[in-house]
């Protein structure tokens, strides 16, 4: 029996809800995302690219003023928002520390639920990361290592990409959900509409990567994440057989 199975619906909604961990209203945090992302775009004007034919299949490429001399790295980021909120426009603030250190960064958009199913969103992210790996030489990142990261829903999507294609050289997963079954029946799933069948095929906890890569799995410092979710992350690391650092 999974470790979350004893929880009531109310307990699952509380433990898997980001807003319940920050006092209930995330709007102040999202506004910070917008402000800091706008500042990033002023400092490092991005180049927009289509990685597919869909209207939401776009990404912003940020290039450093001075590339790092220690080796070329392309960092690809998948944003969070429980697959139903946010976009690349609120998410580029994470690129600033990397750009300041001479690393190129691509921040990816995907279609949000309920306009797209979770399976379709995963497919988009696979296309985006694959496309970035193919385009990297033209961006002055020839022979680059590709580092993939994501936060919250983006961490789930990044883990799914690792299970589909072998173009990633390292990954960072921040506060992700790797078993989707506990979300079924919660308000979180009203827009995403995950079915038991989808949970079985789209839960990274049940999958393995195409190839093992160095991996960091992290939670926010001091976040009141329940122990079973932390254990889920650790088990996921062992399942995928990567070189792992787990950070709380």
Short mmCIF file of C-alpha atoms in Angstrom, two decimals:
data_model
loop_
_atom_site.label_atom_id
_atom_site.label_comp_id
_atom_site.label_asym_id
_atom_site.label_seq_id
_atom_site.Cartn_x
_atom_site.Cartn_y
_atom_site.Cartn_z
CA UNK A 1 0.00 0.00 0.00
CA UNK A 2 1.46 3.41 -0.93
CA UNK A 3 2.38 5.70 1.93
CA UNK A 4 -0.31 8.27 1.05
CA UNK A 5 -3.17 5.76 0.89
CA UNK A 6 -4.22 6.31 4.52
CA UNK A 7 -4.82 10.04 3.93
CA UNK A 8 -8.30 11.48 3.57
CA UNK A 9 -9.19 13.62 0.57
CA UNK A 10 -8.88 16.78 2.69
CA UNK A 11 -5.44 15.70 3.88
CA UNK A 12 -4.29 14.97 0.34
CA UNK A 13 -5.54 18.35 -0.86
CA UNK A 14 -3.67 20.08 1.95
CA UNK A 15 -0.42 18.17 1.58
CA UNK A 16 -0.27 18.43 -2.21
CA UNK A 17 -1.41 22.06 -2.39
CA UNK A 18 1.36 24.66 -2.63
CA UNK A 19 -0.98 27.41 -1.44
CA UNK A 20 -1.69 25.56 1.80
CA UNK A 21 2.02 25.73 2.58
CA UNK A 22 2.30 29.50 2.16
CA UNK A 23 -0.80 30.77 3.93
CA UNK A 24 -3.35 30.29 1.16
CA UNK A 25 -2.75 33.07 -1.39
CA UNK A 26 0.14 32.72 -3.87
CA UNK A 27 -0.55 36.01 -5.68
CA UNK A 28 2.25 37.92 -3.93
CA UNK A 29 4.76 35.26 -4.96
CA UNK A 30 3.52 35.23 -8.55
CA UNK A 31 3.82 39.00 -8.68
CA UNK A 32 7.44 38.65 -7.57
CA UNK A 33 7.94 36.15 -10.39
CA UNK A 34 6.57 38.68 -12.90
CA UNK A 35 8.65 41.59 -11.62
CA UNK A 36 11.89 39.64 -11.42
CA UNK A 37 11.30 38.04 -14.82
CA UNK A 38 10.71 41.46 -16.40
CA UNK A 39 14.01 42.61 -14.89
CA UNK A 40 15.71 39.57 -16.41
CA UNK A 41 14.35 40.41 -19.87
CA UNK A 42 15.66 43.97 -19.55
CA UNK A 43 19.15 42.79 -18.62
CA UNK A 44 19.23 39.90 -21.08
CA UNK A 45 16.76 40.45 -23.95
CA UNK A 46 15.62 36.99 -25.08
CA UNK A 47 15.21 35.55 -28.54
CA UNK A 48 11.85 33.80 -29.05
CA UNK A 49 11.75 30.54 -31.00
CA UNK A 50 9.03 28.10 -32.05
CA UNK A 51 9.99 24.55 -31.16
CA UNK A 52 6.81 23.17 -32.74
CA UNK A 53 3.80 24.18 -34.80
CA UNK A 54 1.36 24.77 -31.94
CA UNK A 55 0.63 28.33 -30.75
CA UNK A 56 2.02 27.61 -27.29
CA UNK A 57 5.10 25.71 -28.48
CA UNK A 58 7.51 28.57 -27.94
CA UNK A 59 10.57 29.24 -25.83
CA UNK A 60 12.77 32.18 -24.94
CA UNK A 61 16.51 31.78 -25.39
CA UNK A 62 18.73 33.88 -23.14
CA UNK A 63 22.39 34.22 -24.10
CA UNK A 64 25.05 35.45 -21.66
CA UNK A 65 27.01 38.61 -22.33
CA UNK A 66 30.22 36.63 -21.92
CA UNK A 67 30.10 32.84 -22.29
CA UNK A 68 31.77 30.91 -19.49
CA UNK A 69 35.28 29.74 -20.43
CA UNK A 70 34.88 26.52 -18.42
CA UNK A 71 32.71 24.71 -20.96
CA UNK A 72 29.51 25.28 -22.89
CA UNK A 73 26.28 24.42 -21.07
CA UNK A 74 22.74 24.96 -22.29
CA UNK A 75 20.25 25.03 -19.41
CA UNK A 76 16.61 24.26 -20.32
CA UNK A 77 13.92 25.16 -17.77
CA UNK A 78 10.32 23.88 -17.54
CA UNK A 79 8.07 26.10 -15.42
CA UNK A 80 5.64 25.02 -12.70
CA UNK A 81 2.02 25.90 -11.98
CA UNK A 82 0.49 22.42 -11.57
CA UNK A 83 0.30 22.13 -15.39
CA UNK A 84 -2.50 24.76 -15.41
CA UNK A 85 -0.92 28.13 -14.59
CA UNK A 86 2.05 30.39 -15.39
CA UNK A 87 4.19 30.62 -18.50
CA UNK A 88 7.71 31.42 -19.61
CA UNK A 89 6.95 35.11 -19.08
CA UNK A 90 6.71 34.72 -15.28
CA UNK A 91 9.50 32.17 -15.09
CA UNK A 92 12.62 33.70 -16.59
CA UNK A 93 13.86 35.15 -13.29
CA UNK A 94 15.53 31.80 -12.60
CA UNK A 95 17.88 32.43 -15.54
CA UNK A 96 19.72 35.41 -14.07
CA UNK A 97 22.25 33.55 -11.86
CA UNK A 98 23.07 31.22 -14.75
CA UNK A 99 23.42 34.04 -17.28
CA UNK A 100 25.65 35.94 -14.86
CA UNK A 101 27.91 32.88 -14.86
CA UNK A 102 28.06 32.67 -18.65
CA UNK A 103 25.48 29.93 -19.25
CA UNK A 104 22.83 29.99 -21.98
CA UNK A 105 19.25 29.37 -20.81
CA UNK A 106 16.08 28.35 -22.64
CA UNK A 107 12.76 28.88 -20.82
CA UNK A 108 10.00 26.74 -22.31
CA UNK A 109 6.26 27.30 -22.72
CA UNK A 110 3.69 24.54 -23.13
CA UNK A 111 -0.09 24.43 -23.46
CA UNK A 112 -1.83 24.55 -20.09
CA UNK A 113 -4.59 22.26 -18.84
CA UNK A 114 -7.47 21.96 -19.47
CA UNK A 115 -6.73 23.06 -23.05
CA UNK A 116 -4.24 20.20 -23.29
CA UNK A 117 -4.12 16.81 -21.62
CA UNK A 118 -1.16 15.98 -19.42
CA UNK A 119 0.02 13.46 -22.00
CA UNK A 120 0.03 16.19 -24.65
CA UNK A 121 1.94 18.53 -22.32
CA UNK A 122 4.59 15.86 -21.75
CA UNK A 123 4.90 15.36 -25.50
CA UNK A 124 5.41 19.10 -25.98
CA UNK A 125 8.19 19.20 -23.41
CA UNK A 126 9.90 16.23 -25.02
CA UNK A 127 9.77 18.07 -28.35
CA UNK A 128 11.09 21.26 -26.79
CA UNK A 129 14.08 19.62 -25.11
CA UNK A 130 14.91 17.55 -28.19
CA UNK A 131 14.66 20.65 -30.38
CA UNK A 132 16.97 22.57 -28.04
CA UNK A 133 19.57 19.82 -28.22
CA UNK A 134 19.45 19.95 -32.02
CA UNK A 135 19.64 23.74 -32.21
CA UNK A 136 22.38 24.27 -29.62
CA UNK A 137 25.26 24.39 -32.16
CA UNK A 138 23.59 27.27 -33.99
CA UNK A 139 23.32 29.18 -30.73
CA UNK A 140 27.07 29.14 -30.22
CA UNK A 141 26.71 26.23 -27.82
CA UNK A 142 28.29 23.58 -30.00
CA UNK A 143 29.20 20.40 -28.13
CA UNK A 144 27.23 21.83 -25.21
CA UNK A 145 26.07 19.77 -22.30
CA UNK A 146 22.33 20.08 -21.83
CA UNK A 147 21.12 20.53 -18.26
CA UNK A 148 17.37 20.21 -17.73
CA UNK A 149 15.50 21.61 -14.74
CA UNK A 150 11.96 22.20 -13.60
CA UNK A 151 10.05 23.26 -10.52
CA UNK A 152 6.79 21.78 -9.19
CA UNK A 153 4.89 20.59 -12.28
CA UNK A 154 8.01 21.43 -14.28
CA UNK A 155 9.99 18.95 -12.20
CA UNK A 156 7.46 16.25 -13.05
CA UNK A 157 7.74 17.19 -16.74
CA UNK A 158 11.53 17.17 -16.60
CA UNK A 159 11.49 13.71 -15.06
CA UNK A 160 9.14 12.54 -17.81
CA UNK A 161 11.51 13.93 -20.45
CA UNK A 162 14.31 11.86 -18.90
CA UNK A 163 12.14 8.77 -19.39
CA UNK A 164 11.51 9.52 -23.08
CA UNK A 165 14.73 10.84 -24.65
CA UNK A 166 18.44 10.53 -23.97
CA UNK A 167 19.62 14.03 -24.91
CA UNK A 168 19.92 15.36 -21.33
CA UNK A 169 23.30 15.32 -19.55
CA UNK A 170 22.19 16.36 -16.05
CA UNK A 171 18.97 17.43 -14.34
CA UNK A 172 17.67 19.42 -11.37
CA UNK A 173 14.19 18.62 -10.01
CA UNK A 174 12.68 21.13 -7.58
CA UNK A 175 9.63 20.29 -5.44
CA UNK A 176 8.10 17.95 -7.97
CA UNK A 177 5.29 15.39 -7.80
CA UNK A 178 6.45 12.04 -9.15
CA UNK A 179 3.42 9.86 -8.34
CA UNK A 180 0.23 11.36 -9.78
CA UNK A 181 -2.26 8.93 -8.24
CA UNK A 182 -2.73 10.93 -5.00
CA UNK A 183 -3.96 13.89 -7.06
CA UNK A 184 -6.95 11.98 -8.44
CA UNK A 185 -10.12 13.25 -6.79
CA UNK A 186 -8.55 16.46 -5.49
CA UNK A 187 -9.36 19.97 -6.66
CA UNK A 188 -5.90 20.07 -8.24
CA UNK A 189 -7.08 17.51 -10.79
CA UNK A 190 -10.21 19.39 -11.88
CA UNK A 191 -8.37 21.06 -14.76
CA UNK A 192 -5.75 18.38 -15.46
CA UNK A 193 -8.22 15.45 -15.42
CA UNK A 194 -5.68 12.74 -14.70
CA UNK A 195 -7.22 9.28 -14.94
CA UNK A 196 -5.90 6.19 -13.15
CA UNK A 197 -4.63 4.93 -16.49
CA UNK A 198 -2.75 8.19 -17.12
CA UNK A 199 -1.34 8.16 -13.60
CA UNK A 200 0.12 4.74 -14.32
CA UNK A 201 1.90 5.88 -17.50
CA UNK A 202 2.75 9.49 -16.58
CA UNK A 203 4.15 9.02 -13.06
CA UNK A 204 7.95 9.18 -13.18
CA UNK A 205 8.03 7.11 -9.98
CA UNK A 206 7.05 4.14 -12.10
CA UNK A 207 9.47 4.80 -14.95
CA UNK A 208 13.18 4.73 -15.71
CA UNK A 209 15.23 7.20 -17.71
CA UNK A 210 16.52 6.47 -21.16
CA UNK A 211 19.97 6.84 -19.62
CA UNK A 212 21.07 7.66 -16.05
CA UNK A 213 22.31 11.21 -15.52
CA UNK A 214 23.59 13.21 -12.55
CA UNK A 215 20.50 14.41 -10.74
CA UNK A 216 19.65 16.86 -7.96
CA UNK A 217 16.27 16.47 -6.24
CA UNK A 218 15.44 19.39 -3.93
CA UNK A 219 12.75 20.94 -1.79
CA UNK A 220 12.54 24.53 -0.59
CA UNK A 221 14.43 25.19 2.63
CA UNK A 222 12.11 24.87 5.59
CA UNK A 223 9.11 23.92 3.46
CA UNK A 224 6.60 21.89 5.49
CA UNK A 225 6.54 19.04 2.99
CA UNK A 226 5.19 15.84 4.48
CA UNK A 227 7.69 13.02 5.06
CA UNK A 228 5.97 10.65 2.63
CA UNK A 229 6.47 13.10 -0.24
CA UNK A 230 10.15 13.40 0.62
CA UNK A 231 10.44 9.61 0.69
CA UNK A 232 8.74 9.52 -2.69
CA UNK A 233 11.50 11.72 -4.09
CA UNK A 234 14.23 9.49 -2.65
CA UNK A 235 12.58 6.32 -3.95
CA UNK A 236 12.25 7.96 -7.35
CA UNK A 237 15.97 8.67 -7.37
CA UNK A 238 16.81 5.06 -6.64
CA UNK A 239 14.38 3.79 -9.25
CA UNK A 240 15.87 5.83 -12.04
CA UNK A 241 19.40 4.76 -11.15
CA UNK A 242 21.05 8.16 -11.45
CA UNK A 243 23.86 9.79 -9.49
CA UNK A 244 21.76 11.60 -6.91
CA UNK A 245 21.94 14.52 -4.55
CA UNK A 246 18.82 14.96 -2.38
CA UNK A 247 18.46 18.41 -0.81
CA UNK A 248 15.81 19.50 1.68
#
